[in-house]
PDB file of C-alpha atoms in Angstrom:
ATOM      1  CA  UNK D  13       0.000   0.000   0.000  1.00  0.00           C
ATOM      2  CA  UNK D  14       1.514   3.969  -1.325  1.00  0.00           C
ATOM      3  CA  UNK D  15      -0.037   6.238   1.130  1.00  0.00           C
ATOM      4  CA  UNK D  16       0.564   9.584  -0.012  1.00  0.00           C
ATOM      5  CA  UNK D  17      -0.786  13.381   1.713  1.00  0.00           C
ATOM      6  CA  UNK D  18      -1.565  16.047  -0.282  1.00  0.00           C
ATOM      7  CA  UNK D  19      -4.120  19.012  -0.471  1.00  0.00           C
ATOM      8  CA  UNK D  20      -7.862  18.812  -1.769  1.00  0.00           C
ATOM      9  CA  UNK D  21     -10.111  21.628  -1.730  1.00  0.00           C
ATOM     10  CA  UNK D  22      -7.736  23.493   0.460  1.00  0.00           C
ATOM     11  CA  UNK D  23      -7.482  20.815   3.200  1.00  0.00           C
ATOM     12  CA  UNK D  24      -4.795  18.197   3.990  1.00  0.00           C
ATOM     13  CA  UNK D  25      -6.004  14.888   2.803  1.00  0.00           C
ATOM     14  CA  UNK D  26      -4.721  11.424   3.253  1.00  0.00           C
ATOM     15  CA  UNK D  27      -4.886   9.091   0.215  1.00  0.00           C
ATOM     16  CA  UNK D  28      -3.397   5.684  -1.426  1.00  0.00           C
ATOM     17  CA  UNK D  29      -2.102   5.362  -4.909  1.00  0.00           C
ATOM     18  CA  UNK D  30      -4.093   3.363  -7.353  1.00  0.00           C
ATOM     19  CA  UNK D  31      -2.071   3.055 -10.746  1.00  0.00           C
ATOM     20  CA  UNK D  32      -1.875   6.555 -11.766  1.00  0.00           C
ATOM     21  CA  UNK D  33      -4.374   8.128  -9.294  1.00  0.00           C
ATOM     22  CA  UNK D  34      -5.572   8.245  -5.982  1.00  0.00           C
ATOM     23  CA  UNK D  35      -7.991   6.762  -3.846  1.00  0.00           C
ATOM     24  CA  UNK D  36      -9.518   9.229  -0.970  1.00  0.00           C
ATOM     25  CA  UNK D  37      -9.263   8.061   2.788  1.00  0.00           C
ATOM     26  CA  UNK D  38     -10.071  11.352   4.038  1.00  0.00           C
ATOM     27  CA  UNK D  39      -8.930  14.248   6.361  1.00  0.00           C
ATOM     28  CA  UNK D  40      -6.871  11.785   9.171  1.00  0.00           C
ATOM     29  CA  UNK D  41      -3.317  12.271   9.189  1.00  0.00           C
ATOM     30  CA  UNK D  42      -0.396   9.241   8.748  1.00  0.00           C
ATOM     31  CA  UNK D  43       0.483  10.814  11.913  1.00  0.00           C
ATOM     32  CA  UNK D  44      -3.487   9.997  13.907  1.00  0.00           C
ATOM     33  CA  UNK D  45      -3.615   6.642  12.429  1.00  0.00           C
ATOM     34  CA  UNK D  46      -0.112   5.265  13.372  1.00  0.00           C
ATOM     35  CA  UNK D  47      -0.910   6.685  17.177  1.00  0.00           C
ATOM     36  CA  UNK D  48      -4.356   4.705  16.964  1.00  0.00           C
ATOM     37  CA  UNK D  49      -2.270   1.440  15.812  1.00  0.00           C
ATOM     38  CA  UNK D  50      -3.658   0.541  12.950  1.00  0.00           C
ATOM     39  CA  UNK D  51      -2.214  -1.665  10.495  1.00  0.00           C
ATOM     40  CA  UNK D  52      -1.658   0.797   7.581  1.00  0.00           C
ATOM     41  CA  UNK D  53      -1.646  -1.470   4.674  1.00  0.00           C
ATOM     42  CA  UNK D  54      -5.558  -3.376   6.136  1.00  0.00           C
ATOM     43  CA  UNK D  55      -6.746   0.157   6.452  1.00  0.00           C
ATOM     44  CA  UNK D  56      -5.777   0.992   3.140  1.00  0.00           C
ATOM     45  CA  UNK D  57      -7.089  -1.484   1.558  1.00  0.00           C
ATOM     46  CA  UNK D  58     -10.541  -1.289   3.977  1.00  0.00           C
ATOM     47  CA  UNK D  59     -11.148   2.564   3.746  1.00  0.00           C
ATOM     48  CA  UNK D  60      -9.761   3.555   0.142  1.00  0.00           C
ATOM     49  CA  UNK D  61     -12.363   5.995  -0.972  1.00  0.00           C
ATOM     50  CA  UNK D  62     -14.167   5.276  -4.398  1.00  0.00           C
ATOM     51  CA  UNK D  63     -13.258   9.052  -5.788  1.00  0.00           C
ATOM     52  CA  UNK D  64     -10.126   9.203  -7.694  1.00  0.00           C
ATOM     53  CA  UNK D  65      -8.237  11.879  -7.972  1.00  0.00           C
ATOM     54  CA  UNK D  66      -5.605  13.118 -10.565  1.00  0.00           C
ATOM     55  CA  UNK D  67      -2.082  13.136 -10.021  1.00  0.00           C
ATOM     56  CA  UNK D  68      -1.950  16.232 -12.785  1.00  0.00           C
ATOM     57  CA  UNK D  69      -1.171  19.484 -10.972  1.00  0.00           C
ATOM     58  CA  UNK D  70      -1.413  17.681  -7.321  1.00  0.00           C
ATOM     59  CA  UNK D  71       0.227  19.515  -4.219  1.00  0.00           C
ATOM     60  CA  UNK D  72       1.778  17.324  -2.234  1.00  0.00           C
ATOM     61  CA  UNK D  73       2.591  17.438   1.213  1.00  0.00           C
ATOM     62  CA  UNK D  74       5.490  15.847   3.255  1.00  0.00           C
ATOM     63  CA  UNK D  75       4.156  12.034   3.989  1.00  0.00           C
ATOM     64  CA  UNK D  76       3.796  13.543   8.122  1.00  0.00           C
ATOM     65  CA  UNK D  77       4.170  17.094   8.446  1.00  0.00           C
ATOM     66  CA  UNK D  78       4.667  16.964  12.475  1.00  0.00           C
ATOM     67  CA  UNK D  79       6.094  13.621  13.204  1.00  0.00           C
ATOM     68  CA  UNK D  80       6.793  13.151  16.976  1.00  0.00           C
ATOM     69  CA  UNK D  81      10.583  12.653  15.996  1.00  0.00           C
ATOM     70  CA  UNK D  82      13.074  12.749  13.340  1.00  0.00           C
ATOM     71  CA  UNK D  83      15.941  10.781  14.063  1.00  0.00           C
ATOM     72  CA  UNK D  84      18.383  11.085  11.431  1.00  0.00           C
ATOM     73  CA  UNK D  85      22.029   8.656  11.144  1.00  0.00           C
ATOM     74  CA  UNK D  86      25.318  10.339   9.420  1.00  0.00           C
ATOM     75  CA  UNK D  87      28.186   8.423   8.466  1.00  0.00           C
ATOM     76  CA  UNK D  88      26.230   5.212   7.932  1.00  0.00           C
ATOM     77  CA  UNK D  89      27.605   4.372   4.829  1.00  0.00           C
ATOM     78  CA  UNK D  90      31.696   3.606   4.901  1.00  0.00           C
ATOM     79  CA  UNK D  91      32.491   4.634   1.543  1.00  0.00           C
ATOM     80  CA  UNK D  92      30.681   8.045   2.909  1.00  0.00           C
ATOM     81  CA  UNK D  93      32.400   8.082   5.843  1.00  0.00           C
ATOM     82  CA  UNK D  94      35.438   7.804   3.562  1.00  0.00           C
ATOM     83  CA  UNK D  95      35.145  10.919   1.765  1.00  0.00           C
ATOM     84  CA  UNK D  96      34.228  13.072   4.902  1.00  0.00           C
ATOM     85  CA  UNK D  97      36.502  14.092   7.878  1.00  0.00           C
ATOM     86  CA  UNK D  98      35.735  11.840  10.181  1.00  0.00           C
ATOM     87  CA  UNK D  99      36.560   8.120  10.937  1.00  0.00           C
ATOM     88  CA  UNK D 100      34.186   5.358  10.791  1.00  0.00           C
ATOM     89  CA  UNK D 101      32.007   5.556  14.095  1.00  0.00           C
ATOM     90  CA  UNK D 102      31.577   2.269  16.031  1.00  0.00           C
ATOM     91  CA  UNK D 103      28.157   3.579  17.276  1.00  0.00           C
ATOM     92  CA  UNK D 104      25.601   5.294  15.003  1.00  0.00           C
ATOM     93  CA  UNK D 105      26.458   9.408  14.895  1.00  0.00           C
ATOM     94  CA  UNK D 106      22.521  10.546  15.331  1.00  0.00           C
ATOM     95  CA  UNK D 107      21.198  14.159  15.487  1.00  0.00           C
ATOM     96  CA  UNK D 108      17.718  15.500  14.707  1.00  0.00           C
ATOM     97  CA  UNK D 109      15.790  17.036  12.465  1.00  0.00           C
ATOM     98  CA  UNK D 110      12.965  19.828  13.189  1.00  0.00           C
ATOM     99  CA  UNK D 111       9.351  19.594  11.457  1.00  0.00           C
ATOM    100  CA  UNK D 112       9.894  22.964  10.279  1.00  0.00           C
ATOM    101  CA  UNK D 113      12.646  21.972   8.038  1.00  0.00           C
ATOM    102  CA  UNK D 114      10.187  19.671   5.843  1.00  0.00           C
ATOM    103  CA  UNK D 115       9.385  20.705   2.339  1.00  0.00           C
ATOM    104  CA  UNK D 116       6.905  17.790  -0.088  1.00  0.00           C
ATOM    105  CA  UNK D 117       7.809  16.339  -2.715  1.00  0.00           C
ATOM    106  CA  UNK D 118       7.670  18.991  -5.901  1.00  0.00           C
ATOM    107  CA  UNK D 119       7.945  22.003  -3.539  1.00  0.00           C
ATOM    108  CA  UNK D 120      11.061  23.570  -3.121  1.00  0.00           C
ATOM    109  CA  UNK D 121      14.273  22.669  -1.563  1.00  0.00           C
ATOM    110  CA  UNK D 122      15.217  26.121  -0.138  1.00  0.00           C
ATOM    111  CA  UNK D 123      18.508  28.071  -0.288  1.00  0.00           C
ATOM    112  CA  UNK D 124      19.369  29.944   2.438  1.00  0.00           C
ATOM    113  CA  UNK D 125      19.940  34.213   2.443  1.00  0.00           C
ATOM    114  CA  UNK D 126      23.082  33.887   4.429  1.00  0.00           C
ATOM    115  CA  UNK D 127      25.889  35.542   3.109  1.00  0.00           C
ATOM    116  CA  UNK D 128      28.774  32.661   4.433  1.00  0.00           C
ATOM    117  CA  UNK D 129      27.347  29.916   2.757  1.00  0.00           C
ATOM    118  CA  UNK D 130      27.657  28.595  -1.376  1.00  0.00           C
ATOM    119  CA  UNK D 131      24.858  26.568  -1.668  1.00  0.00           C
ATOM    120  CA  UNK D 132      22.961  23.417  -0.069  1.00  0.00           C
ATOM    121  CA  UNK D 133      24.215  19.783  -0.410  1.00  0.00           C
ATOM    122  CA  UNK D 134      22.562  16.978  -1.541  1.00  0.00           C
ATOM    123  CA  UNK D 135      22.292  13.640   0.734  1.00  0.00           C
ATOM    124  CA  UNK D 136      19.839  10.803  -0.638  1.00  0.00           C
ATOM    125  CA  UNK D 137      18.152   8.183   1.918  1.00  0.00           C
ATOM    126  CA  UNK D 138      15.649   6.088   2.995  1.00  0.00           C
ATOM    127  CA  UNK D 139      13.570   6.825   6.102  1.00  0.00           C
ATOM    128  CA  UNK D 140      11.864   4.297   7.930  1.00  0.00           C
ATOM    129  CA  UNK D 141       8.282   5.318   9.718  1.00  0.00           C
ATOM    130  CA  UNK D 142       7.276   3.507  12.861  1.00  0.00           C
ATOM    131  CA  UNK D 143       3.983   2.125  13.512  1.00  0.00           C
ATOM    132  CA  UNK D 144       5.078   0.614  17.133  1.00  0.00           C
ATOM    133  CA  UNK D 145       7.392   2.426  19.501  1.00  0.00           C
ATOM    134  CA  UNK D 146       9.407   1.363  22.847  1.00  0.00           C
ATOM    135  CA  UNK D 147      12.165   1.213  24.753  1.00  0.00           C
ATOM    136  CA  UNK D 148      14.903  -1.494  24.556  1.00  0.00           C
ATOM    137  CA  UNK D 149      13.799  -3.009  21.626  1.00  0.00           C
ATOM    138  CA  UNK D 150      15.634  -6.253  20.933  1.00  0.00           C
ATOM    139  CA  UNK D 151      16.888  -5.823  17.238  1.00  0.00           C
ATOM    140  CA  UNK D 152      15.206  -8.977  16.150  1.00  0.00           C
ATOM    141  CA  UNK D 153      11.724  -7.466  16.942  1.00  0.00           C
ATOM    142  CA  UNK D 154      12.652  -4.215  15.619  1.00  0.00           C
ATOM    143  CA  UNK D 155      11.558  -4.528  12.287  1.00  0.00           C
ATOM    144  CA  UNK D 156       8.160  -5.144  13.515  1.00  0.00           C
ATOM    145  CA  UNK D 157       7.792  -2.038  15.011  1.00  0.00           C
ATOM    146  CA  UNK D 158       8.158  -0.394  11.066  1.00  0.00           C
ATOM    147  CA  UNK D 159       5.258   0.895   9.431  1.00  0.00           C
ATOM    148  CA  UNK D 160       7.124   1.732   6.176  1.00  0.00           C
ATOM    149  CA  UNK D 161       9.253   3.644   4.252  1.00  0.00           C
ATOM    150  CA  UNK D 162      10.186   6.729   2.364  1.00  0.00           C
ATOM    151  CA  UNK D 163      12.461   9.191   0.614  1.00  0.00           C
ATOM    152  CA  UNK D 164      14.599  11.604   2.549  1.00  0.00           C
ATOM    153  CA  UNK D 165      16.757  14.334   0.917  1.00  0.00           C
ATOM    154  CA  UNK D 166      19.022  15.679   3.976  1.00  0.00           C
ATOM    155  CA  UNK D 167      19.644  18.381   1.826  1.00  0.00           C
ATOM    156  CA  UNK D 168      22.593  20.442   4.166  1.00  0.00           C
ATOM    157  CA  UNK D 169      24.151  23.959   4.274  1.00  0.00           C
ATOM    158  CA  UNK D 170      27.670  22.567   4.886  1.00  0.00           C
ATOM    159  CA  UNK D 171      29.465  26.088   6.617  1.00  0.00           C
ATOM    160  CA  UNK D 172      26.723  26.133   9.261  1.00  0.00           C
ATOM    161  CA  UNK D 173      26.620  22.263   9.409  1.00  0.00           C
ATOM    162  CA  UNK D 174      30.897  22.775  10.456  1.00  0.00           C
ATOM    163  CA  UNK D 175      30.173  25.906  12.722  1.00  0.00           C
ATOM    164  CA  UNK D 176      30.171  23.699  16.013  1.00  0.00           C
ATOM    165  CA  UNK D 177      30.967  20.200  16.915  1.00  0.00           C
ATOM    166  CA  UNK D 178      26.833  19.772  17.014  1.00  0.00           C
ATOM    167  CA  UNK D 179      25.586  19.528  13.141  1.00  0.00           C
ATOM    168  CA  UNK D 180      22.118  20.922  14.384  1.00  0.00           C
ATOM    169  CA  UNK D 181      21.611  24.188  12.560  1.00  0.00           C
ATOM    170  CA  UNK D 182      23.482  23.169   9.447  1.00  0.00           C
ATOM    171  CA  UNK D 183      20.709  20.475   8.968  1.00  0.00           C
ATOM    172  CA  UNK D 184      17.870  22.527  10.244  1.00  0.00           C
ATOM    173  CA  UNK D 185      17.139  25.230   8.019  1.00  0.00           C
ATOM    174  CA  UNK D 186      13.523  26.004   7.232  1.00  0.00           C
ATOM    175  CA  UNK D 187      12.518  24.104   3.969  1.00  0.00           C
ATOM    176  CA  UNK D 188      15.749  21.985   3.741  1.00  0.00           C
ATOM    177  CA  UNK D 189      14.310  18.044   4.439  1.00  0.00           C
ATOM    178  CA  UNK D 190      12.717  16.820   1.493  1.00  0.00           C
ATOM    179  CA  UNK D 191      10.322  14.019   2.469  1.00  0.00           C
ATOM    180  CA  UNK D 192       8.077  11.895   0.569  1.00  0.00           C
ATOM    181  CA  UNK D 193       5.816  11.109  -1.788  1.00  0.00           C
ATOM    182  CA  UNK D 194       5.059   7.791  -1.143  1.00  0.00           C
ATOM    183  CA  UNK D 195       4.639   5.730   2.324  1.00  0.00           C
ATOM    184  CA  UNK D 196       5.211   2.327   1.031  1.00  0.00           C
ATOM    185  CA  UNK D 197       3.934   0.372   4.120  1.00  0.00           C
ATOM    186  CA  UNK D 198       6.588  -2.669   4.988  1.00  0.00           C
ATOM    187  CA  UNK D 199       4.787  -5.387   3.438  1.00  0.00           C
ATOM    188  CA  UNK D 200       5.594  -4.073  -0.055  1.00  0.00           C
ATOM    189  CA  UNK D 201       9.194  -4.166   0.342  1.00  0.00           C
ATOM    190  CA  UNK D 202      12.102  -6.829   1.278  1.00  0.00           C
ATOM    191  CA  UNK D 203      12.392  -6.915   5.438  1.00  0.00           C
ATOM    192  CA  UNK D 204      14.530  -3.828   6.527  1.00  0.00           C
ATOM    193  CA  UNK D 205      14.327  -2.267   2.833  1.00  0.00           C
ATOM    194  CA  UNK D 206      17.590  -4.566   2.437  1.00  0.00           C
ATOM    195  CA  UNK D 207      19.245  -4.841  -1.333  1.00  0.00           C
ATOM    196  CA  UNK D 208      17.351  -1.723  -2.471  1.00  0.00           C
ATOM    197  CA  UNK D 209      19.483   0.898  -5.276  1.00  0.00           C
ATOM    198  CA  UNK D 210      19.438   4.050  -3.694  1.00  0.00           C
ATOM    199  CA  UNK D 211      20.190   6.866  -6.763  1.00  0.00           C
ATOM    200  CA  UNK D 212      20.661  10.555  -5.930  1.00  0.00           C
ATOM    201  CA  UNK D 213      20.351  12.305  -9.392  1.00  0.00           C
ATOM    202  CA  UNK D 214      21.411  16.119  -9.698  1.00  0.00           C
ATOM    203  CA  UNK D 215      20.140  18.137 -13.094  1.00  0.00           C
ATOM    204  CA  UNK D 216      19.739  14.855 -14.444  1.00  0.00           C
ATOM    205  CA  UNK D 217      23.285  13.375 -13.943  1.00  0.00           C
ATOM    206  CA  UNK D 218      23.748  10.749 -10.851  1.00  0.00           C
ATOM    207  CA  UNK D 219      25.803  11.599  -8.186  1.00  0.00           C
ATOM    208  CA  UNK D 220      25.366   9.241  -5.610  1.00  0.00           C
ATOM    209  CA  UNK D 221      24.799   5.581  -6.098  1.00  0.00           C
ATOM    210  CA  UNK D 222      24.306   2.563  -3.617  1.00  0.00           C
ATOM    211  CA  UNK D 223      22.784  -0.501  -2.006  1.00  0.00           C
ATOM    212  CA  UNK D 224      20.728  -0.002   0.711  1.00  0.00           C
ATOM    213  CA  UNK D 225      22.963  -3.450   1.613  1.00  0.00           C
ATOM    214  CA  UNK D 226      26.144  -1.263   2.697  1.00  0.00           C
ATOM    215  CA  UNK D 227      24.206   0.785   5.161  1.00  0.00           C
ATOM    216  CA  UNK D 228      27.129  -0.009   8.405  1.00  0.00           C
ATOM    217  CA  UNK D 229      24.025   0.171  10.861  1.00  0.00           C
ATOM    218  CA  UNK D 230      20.575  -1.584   9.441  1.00  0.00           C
ATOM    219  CA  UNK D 231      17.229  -0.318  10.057  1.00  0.00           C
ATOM    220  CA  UNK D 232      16.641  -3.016  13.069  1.00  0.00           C
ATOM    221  CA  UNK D 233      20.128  -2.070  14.479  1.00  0.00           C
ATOM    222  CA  UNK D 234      18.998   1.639  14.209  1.00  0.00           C
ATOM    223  CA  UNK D 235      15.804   0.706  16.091  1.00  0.00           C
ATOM    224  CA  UNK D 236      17.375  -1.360  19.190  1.00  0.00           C
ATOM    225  CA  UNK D 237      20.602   0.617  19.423  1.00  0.00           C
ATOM    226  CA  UNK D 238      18.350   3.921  19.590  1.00  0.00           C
ATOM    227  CA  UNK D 239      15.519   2.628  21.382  1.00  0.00           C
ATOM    228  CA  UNK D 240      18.029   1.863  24.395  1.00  0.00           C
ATOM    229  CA  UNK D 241      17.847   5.576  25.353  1.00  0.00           C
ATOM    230  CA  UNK D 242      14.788   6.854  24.053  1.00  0.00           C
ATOM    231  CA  UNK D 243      11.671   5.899  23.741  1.00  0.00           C
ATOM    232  CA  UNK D 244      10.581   5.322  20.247  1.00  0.00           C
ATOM    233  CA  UNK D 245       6.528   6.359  19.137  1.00  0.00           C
ATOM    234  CA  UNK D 246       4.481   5.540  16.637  1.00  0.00           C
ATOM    235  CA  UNK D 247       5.118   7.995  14.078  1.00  0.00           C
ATOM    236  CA  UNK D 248       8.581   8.505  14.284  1.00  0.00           C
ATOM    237  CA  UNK D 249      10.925   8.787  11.153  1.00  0.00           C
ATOM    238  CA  UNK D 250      14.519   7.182  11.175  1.00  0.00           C
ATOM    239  CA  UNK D 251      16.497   8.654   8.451  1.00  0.00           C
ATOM    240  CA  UNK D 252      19.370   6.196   7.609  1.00  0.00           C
ATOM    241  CA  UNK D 253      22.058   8.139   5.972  1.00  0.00           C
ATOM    242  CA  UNK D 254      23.565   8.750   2.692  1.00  0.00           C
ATOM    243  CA  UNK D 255      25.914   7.026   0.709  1.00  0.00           C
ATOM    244  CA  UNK D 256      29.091   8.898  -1.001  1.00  0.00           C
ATOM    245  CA  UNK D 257      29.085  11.084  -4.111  1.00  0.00           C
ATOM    246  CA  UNK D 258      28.029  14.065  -1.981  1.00  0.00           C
ATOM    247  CA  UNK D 259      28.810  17.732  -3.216  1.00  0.00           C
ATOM    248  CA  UNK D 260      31.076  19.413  -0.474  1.00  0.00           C
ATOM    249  CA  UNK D 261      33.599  16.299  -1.096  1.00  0.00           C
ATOM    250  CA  UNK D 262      34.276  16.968  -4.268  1.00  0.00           C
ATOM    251  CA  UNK D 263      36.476  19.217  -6.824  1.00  0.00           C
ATOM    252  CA  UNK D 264      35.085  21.499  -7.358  1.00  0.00           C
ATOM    253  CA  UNK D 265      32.167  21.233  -5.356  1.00  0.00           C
ATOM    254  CA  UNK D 266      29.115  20.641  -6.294  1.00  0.00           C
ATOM    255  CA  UNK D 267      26.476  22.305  -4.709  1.00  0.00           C
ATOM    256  CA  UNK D 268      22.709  23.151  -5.258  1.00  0.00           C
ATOM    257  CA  UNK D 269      22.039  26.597  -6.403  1.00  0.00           C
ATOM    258  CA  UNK D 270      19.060  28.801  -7.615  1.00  0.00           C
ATOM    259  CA  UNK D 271      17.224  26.269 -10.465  1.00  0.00           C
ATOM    260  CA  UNK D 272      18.413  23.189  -9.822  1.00  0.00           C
ATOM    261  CA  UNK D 273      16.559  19.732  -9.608  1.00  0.00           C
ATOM    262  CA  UNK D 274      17.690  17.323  -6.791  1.00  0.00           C
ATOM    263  CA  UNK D 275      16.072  13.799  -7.385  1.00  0.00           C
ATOM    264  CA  UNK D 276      16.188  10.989  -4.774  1.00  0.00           C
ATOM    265  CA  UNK D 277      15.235   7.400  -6.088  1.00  0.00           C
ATOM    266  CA  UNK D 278      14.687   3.786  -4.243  1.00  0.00           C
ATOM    267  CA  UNK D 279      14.066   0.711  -5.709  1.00  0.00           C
ATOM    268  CA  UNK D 280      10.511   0.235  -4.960  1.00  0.00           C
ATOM    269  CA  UNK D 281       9.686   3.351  -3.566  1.00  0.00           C
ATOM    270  CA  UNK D 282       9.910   5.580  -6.109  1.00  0.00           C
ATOM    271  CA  UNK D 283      11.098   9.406  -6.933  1.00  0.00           C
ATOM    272  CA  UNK D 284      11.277  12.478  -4.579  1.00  0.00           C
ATOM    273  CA  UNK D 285      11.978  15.254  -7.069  1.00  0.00           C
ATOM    274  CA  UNK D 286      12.569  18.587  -5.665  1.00  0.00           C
ATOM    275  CA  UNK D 287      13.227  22.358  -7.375  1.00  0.00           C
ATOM    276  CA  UNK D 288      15.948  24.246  -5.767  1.00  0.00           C
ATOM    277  CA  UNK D 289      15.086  28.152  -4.925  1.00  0.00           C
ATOM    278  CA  UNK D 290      16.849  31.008  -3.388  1.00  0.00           C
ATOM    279  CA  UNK D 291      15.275  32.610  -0.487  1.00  0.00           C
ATOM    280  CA  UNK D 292      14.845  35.652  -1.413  1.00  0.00           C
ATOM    281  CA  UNK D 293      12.899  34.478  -4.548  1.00  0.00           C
ATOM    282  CA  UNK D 294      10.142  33.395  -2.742  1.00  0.00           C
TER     283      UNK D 294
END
């Protein structure tokens, strides 16, 4: 089941994809459904509204706009860790992101107006949604606590990322977490999203290609080794890192600018395509 939100008659609606279009489920939020525990793909198929709706000219919105918490995972890929500064952590190197930094899928990825800083990097990964929460969840029940999976680009403004030993505001910026379309609930995909091609494409050229196989910490690991400290909730997004290829490592670098296109694609999943814009054009 592809459960996708996006606006109808001015009002956020929750829908699943059928083919090309869209079956209604109404108002409720991914968000109000995971906290009531329901099985996502059941209620899917149970609920799907007989009006179809057009994908033409559809505004998306992020999958959840306010999820409880976004728990994102750097240096999770060695051949990443590789091309950054830092040495391959033996425990996962986790920070957060804020709600507020969420843009959907076709809306823009925005570049900051701050005078000490190029451009915004590209990171391509999968995030995995919770449906069950916890604390000290052993990592062979950890998978059932997933609801499903998404698209994530960490897109990051590197000089404020490198402006403390904390990477908080340099991966917080309003409009800078592209997230979405699709929720493809768990039973759609192999267990953990394991041996899926994870393609980050920039202006049409890819930059960043990998298995979802060389991730050094896998979604259940994520889950326990997190859950030992805090308590997971329905709702929650893990955000599982990015393979290499990213702009700031390279020479010159490559960075996202005024009219550029950032897409992030998973086997299975599909395409989060994103517009880049300057600030101070909108």
């Amino acid at each position: 089941m592809r459960y996708v939100s996006f606006v109808k008659d001015g009002k956020a609606t929750l829908g699943v994809r059928d083919g090309d279009a869209i079956r209604v489920l109404g108002e409720d939020s991914l968000e109000s459904l995971l906290a009531s525990g329901v099985d996502l793909a059941a209620y899917g198929r149970d609920h799907a509204g007989q009006e179809i709706v057009s994908t033409d000219g559809i505004v998306y919105l992020p999958p959840l706009t306010r999820p409880p918490k976004i728990i994102c995972v750097g240096l999770n890929y060695t051949d990443h860790t590789k091309e950054s500064q830092y040495e391959q952590p033996d425990y996962p190197t986790i920070f957060f992101r804020v709600a507020t930094s969420l843009v959907a899928h076709a809306q823009p990825l925005v570049r900051p107006a701050v005078s000490d800083s190029e451009g915004l990097d590209f990171e391509g990964e999968i995030a995995a949604v919770l449906g069950k929460g916890g604390r000290h969840i052993r990592k062979e029940d950890a998978l059932a606590c997933v609801a499903g999976y998404t698209l994530f680009n960490d897109a990051s403004v590197r000089e404020y990322q490198f402006k403390s030993p904390q990477w908080t505001v340099g991966k917080n910026f309003d409009g800078t977490g592209a997230f979405g379309p699709d929720l493809v609930t768990a039973d759609e995909l192999p267990a953990g999203a394991k041996g899926l091609l994870l393609e980050t494409r920039f202006n049409g050229e890819v930059v960043q290609s990998a298995s979802t196989d060389d991730m050094v910490f896998d979604v259940a690991e994520l889950i326990s080794i997190v859950s030992e400290a805090i308590t997971l909730e329905p709702g929650d997004v893990i955000v599982t890192g990015t393979p290499s290829g990213i702009g700031w490592a390279r020479t010159p670098k490559l960075l996202m600018k005024h009219g550029d296109v950032c897409e992030v694609s998973v086997q299975g999943i599909g395409t989060l395509r994103n517009p880049v814009v300057d600030e101070a054009a909108l």
